[in-house]
Tab-separated table of C-alpha atoms in Angstrom:
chain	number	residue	atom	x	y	z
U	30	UNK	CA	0.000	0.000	0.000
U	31	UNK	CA	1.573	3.356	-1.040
U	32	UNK	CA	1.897	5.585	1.536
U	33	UNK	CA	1.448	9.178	-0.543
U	34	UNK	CA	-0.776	11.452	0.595
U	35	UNK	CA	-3.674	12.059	-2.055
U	36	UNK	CA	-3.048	15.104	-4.013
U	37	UNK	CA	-5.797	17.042	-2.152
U	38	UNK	CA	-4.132	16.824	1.274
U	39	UNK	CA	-0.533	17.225	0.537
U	40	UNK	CA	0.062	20.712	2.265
U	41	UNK	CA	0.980	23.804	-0.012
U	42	UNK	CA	4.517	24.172	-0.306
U	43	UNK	CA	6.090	26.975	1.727
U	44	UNK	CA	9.185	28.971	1.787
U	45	UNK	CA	10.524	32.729	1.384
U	46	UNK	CA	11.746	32.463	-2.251
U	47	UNK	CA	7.607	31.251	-3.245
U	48	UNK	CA	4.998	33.473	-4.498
U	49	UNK	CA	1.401	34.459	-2.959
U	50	UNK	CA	-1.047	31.553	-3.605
U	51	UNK	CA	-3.385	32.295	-6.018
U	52	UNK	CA	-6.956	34.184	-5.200
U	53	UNK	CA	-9.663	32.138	-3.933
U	54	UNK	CA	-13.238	32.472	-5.451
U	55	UNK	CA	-14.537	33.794	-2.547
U	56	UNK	CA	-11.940	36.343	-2.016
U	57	UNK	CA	-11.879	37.406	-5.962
U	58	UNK	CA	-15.698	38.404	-5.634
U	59	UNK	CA	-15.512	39.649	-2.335
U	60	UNK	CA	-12.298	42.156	-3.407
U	61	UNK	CA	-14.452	42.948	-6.865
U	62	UNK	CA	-17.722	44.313	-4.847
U	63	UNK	CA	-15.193	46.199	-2.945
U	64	UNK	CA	-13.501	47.991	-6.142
U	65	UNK	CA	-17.234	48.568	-7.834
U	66	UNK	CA	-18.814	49.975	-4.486
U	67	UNK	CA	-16.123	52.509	-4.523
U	68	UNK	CA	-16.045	53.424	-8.249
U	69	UNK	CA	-20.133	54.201	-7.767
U	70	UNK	CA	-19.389	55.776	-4.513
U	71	UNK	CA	-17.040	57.437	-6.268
U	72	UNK	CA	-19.613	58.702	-8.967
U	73	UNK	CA	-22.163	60.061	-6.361
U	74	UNK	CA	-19.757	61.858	-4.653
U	75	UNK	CA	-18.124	63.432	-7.236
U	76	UNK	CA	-21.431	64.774	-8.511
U	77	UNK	CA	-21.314	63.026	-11.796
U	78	UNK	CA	-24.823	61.600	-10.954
U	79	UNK	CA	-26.315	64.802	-9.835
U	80	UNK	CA	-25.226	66.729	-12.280
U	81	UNK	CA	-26.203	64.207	-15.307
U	82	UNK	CA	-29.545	64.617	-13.283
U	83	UNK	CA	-29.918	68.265	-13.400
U	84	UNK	CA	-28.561	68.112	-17.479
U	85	UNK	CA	-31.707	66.349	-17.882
U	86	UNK	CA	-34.580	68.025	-15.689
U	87	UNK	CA	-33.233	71.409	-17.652
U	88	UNK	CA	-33.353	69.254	-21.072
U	89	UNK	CA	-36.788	68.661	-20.426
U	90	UNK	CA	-38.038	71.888	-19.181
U	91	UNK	CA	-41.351	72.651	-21.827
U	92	UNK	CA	-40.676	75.950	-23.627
U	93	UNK	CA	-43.029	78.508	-22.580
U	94	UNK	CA	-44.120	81.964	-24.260
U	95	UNK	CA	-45.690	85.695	-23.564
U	96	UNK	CA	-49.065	86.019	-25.266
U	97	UNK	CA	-51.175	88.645	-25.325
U	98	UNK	CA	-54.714	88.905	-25.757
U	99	UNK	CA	-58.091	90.334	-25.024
U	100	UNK	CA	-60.727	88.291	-22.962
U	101	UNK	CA	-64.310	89.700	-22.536
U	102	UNK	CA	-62.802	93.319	-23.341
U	103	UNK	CA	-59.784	93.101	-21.583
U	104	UNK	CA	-55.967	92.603	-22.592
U	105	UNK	CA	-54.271	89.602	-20.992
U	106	UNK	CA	-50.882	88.986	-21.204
U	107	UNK	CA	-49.615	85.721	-19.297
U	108	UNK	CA	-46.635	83.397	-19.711
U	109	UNK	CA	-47.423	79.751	-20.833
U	110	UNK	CA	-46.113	76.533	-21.498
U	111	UNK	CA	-46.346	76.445	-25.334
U	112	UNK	CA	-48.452	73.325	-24.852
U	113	UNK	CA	-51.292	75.073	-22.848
U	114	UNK	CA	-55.219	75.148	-24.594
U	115	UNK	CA	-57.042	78.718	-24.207
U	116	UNK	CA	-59.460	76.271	-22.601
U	117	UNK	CA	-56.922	75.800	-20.006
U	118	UNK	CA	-55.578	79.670	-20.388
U	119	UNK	CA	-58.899	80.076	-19.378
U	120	UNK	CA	-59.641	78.185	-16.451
U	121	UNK	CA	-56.195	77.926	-14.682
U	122	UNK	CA	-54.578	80.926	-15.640
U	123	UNK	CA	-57.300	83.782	-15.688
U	124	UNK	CA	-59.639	82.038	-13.521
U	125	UNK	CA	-62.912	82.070	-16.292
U	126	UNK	CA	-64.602	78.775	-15.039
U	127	UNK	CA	-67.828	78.906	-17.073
U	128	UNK	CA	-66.029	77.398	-20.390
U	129	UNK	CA	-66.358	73.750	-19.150
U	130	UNK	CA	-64.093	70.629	-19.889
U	131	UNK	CA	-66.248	67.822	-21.109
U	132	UNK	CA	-64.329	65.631	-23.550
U	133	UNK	CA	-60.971	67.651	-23.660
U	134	UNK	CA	-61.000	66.723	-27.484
U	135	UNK	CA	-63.262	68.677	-29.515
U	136	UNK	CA	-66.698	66.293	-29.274
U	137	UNK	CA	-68.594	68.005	-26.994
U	138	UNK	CA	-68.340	71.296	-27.234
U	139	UNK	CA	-68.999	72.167	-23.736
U	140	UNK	CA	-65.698	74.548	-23.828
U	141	UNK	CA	-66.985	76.461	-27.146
U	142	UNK	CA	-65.811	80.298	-27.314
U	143	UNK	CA	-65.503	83.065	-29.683
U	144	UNK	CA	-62.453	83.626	-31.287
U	145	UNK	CA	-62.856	86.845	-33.355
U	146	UNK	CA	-66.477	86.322	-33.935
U	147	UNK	CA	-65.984	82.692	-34.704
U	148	UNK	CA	-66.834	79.649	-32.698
U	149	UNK	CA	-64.125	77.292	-31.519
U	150	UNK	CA	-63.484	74.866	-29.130
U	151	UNK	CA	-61.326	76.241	-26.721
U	152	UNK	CA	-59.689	72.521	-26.117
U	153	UNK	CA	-58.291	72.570	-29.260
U	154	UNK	CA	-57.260	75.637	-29.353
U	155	UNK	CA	-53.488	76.519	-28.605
U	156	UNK	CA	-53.003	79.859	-26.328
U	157	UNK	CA	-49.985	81.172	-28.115
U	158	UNK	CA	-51.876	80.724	-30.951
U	159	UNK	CA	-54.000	83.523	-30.044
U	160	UNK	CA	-51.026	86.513	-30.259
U	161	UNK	CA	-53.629	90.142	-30.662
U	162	UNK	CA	-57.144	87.676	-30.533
U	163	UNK	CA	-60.518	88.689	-29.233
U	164	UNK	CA	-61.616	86.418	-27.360
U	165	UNK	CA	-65.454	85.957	-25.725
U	166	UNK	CA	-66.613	83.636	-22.828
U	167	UNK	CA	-69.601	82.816	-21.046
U	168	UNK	CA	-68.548	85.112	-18.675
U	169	UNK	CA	-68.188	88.052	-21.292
U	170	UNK	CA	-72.096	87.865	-23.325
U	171	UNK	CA	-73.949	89.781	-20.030
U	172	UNK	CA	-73.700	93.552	-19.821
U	173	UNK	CA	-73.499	93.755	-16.324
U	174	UNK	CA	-76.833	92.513	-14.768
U	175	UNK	CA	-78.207	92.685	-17.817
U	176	UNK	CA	-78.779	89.331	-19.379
U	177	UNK	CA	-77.758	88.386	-23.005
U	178	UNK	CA	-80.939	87.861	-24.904
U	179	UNK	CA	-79.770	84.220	-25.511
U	180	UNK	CA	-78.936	83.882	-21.701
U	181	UNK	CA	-82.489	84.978	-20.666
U	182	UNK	CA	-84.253	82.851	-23.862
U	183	UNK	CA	-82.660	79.618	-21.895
U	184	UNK	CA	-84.612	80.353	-19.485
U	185	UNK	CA	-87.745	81.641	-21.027
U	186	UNK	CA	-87.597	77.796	-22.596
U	187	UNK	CA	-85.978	75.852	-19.719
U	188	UNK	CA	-83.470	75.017	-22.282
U	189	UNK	CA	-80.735	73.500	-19.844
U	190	UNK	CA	-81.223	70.772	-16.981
U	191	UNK	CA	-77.685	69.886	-15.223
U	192	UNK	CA	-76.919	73.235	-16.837
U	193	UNK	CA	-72.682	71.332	-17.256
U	194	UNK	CA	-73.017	71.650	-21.098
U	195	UNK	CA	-75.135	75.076	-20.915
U	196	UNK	CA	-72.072	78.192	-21.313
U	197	UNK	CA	-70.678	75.964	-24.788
U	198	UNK	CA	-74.585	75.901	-25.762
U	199	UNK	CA	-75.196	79.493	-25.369
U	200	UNK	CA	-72.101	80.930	-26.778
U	201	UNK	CA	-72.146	78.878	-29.303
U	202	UNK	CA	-75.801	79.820	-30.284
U	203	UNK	CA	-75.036	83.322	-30.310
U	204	UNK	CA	-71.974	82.324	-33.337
U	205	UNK	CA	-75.051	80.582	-35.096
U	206	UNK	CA	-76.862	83.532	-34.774
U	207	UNK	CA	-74.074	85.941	-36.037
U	208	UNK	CA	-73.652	83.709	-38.814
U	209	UNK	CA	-77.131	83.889	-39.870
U	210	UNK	CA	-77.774	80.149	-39.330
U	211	UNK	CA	-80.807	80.635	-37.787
U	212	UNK	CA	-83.780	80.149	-40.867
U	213	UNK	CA	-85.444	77.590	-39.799
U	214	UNK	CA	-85.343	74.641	-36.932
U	215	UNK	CA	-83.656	72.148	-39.180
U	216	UNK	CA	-80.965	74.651	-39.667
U	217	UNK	CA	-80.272	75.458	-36.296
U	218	UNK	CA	-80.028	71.791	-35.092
U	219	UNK	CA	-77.736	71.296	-38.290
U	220	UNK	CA	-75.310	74.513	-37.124
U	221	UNK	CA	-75.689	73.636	-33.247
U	222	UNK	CA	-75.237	70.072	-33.788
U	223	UNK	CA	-71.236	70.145	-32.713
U	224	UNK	CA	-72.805	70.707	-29.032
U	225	UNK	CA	-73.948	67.621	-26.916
U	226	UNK	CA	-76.606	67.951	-24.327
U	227	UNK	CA	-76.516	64.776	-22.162
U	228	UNK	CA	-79.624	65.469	-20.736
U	229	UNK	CA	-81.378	65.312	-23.817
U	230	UNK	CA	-82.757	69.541	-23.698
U	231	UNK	CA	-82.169	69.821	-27.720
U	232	UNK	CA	-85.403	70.971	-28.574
U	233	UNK	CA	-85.842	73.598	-26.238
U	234	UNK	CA	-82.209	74.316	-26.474
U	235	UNK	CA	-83.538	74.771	-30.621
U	236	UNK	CA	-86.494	77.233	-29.526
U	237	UNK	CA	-84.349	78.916	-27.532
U	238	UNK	CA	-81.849	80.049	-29.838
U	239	UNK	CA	-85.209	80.574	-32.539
U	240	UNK	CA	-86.205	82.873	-29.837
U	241	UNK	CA	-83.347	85.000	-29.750
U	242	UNK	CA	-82.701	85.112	-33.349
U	243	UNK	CA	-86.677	86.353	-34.276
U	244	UNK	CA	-86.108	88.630	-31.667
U	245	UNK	CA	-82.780	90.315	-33.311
C-alpha cells in the first residue's frame, strides 16, 4: 500500500523564495464588490450623478411663451407653457370657469368660445396661438346685470337641466346667430349640432336660440 498522501491533502509548499497563492473564489468576488462599491461611490460623490440629473430636468423643461390677448374686453398677457389650450388659459390661468371641460378633445363642445367672432373649441385651441385675438366667454355675453338675450331665452324655454353643457350651448348659439344660421329649426339643429346635451334639452335648447334670433 503506497503511503502518498492524495493530491488534495498534501500541504501547499512553503518557503521565502515562493509566491502568494493564487486568489480564492470567494476572495476574488468579495475584493471585486469592494472595487465597484467605490467606483459608484465614487460617482455620487463626485457629482457626476447629480449633475447628469440636473442636465436632464433642464433638457426637459417645456418651452413657454408671452401672449397677449383680449378676454371679454380686456388685454391679458400671461406666460405659458407652449403646450397650454385657451381652454386651459382660461380656467387655470385667468380664472374664467364657465367654459367647461367635457371631452378635452373637440366632441362636446362644452368649452366652445368666440375667437374673433368665430366659434371654436377652446380645447383645441393653442393659447400662443391667439397673439392680438378677441376672445369671448360665457362670462363676457352679459352687460353687467343685464342678461344676453340668448342667456335669458334659456330660461324663457328651460333650455338647460344639469346646466354642465349650458355656457358651450349658449355661446355657441349666439356664433349661429351671427352667422345667420338661424332660418329655420332644421338649420339650427344642423349649425348647433357640434354641441352635446346629455340630458337630452335639444329641442328647447332649438327654440331657444329661434327665440333669440326672431327677436334680433
Amino acid at each position: 500500500m503506497s503511503a502518498e498522501l492524495p493530491e488534495f491533502d498534501v500541504p501547499p509548499p512553503t518557503g521565502a523564495d515562493e509566491s502568494s497563492p493564487a486568489p480564492s473564489r470567494r476572495t476574488f468576488i468579495a475584493t471585486g464588490t469592494a472595487v465597484g462599491g467605490a467606483v459608484v461611490a465614487g460617482g455620487v460623490i463626485g457629482g457626476t450623478i447629480f449633475a447628469d440629473a440636473q442636465e436632464v430636468s433642464a433638457a426637459e423643461a417645456p418651452p413657454s411663451s408671452r401672449v397677449s390677448l383680449t378676454v371679454n374686453g380686456t388685454r391679458r398677457t400671461v406666460t405659458v407653457d407652449n403646450r397650454t389650450s385657451l381652454l386651459d388659459l382660461l380656467r387655470e390661468h385667468l380664472g374664467l370657469t364657465g367654459s367647461k371641460k367635457g371631452c378635452n378633445a373637440g366632441a362636446c363642445g362644452a368649452c366652445t368660445v368666440l375667437v374673433d367672432g368665430q366659434r371654436h373649441n377652446a380645447c383645441l385651441t393653442l393659447a400662443v396661438r391667439l397673439e392680438g385675438a378677441e376672445v369671448t366667454t360665457i362670462e363676457g355675453l352679459a352687460e353687467g346685470d343685464q342678461l344676453h338675450p340668448l342667456q335669458q331665452a334659456f330660461i324663457d324655454q328651460d333650455a338647460f337641466q344639469c346646466g354642465y353643457c349650458t355656457p358651450g350651448q349658449i355661446v355657441s348659439g349666439v356664433g349661429c346667430i351671427q352667422e345667420g344660421h338661424t332660418g329655420s329649426p332644421e338649420e339650427i339643429r344642423e349649425w348647433m349640432s357640434g354641441n352635446i346635451c346629455r340630458c337630452g334639452c335639444y329641442v328647447k335648447i332649438v327654440r331657444a336660440v329661434g327665440q333669440t334670433a326672431d327677436r334680433k
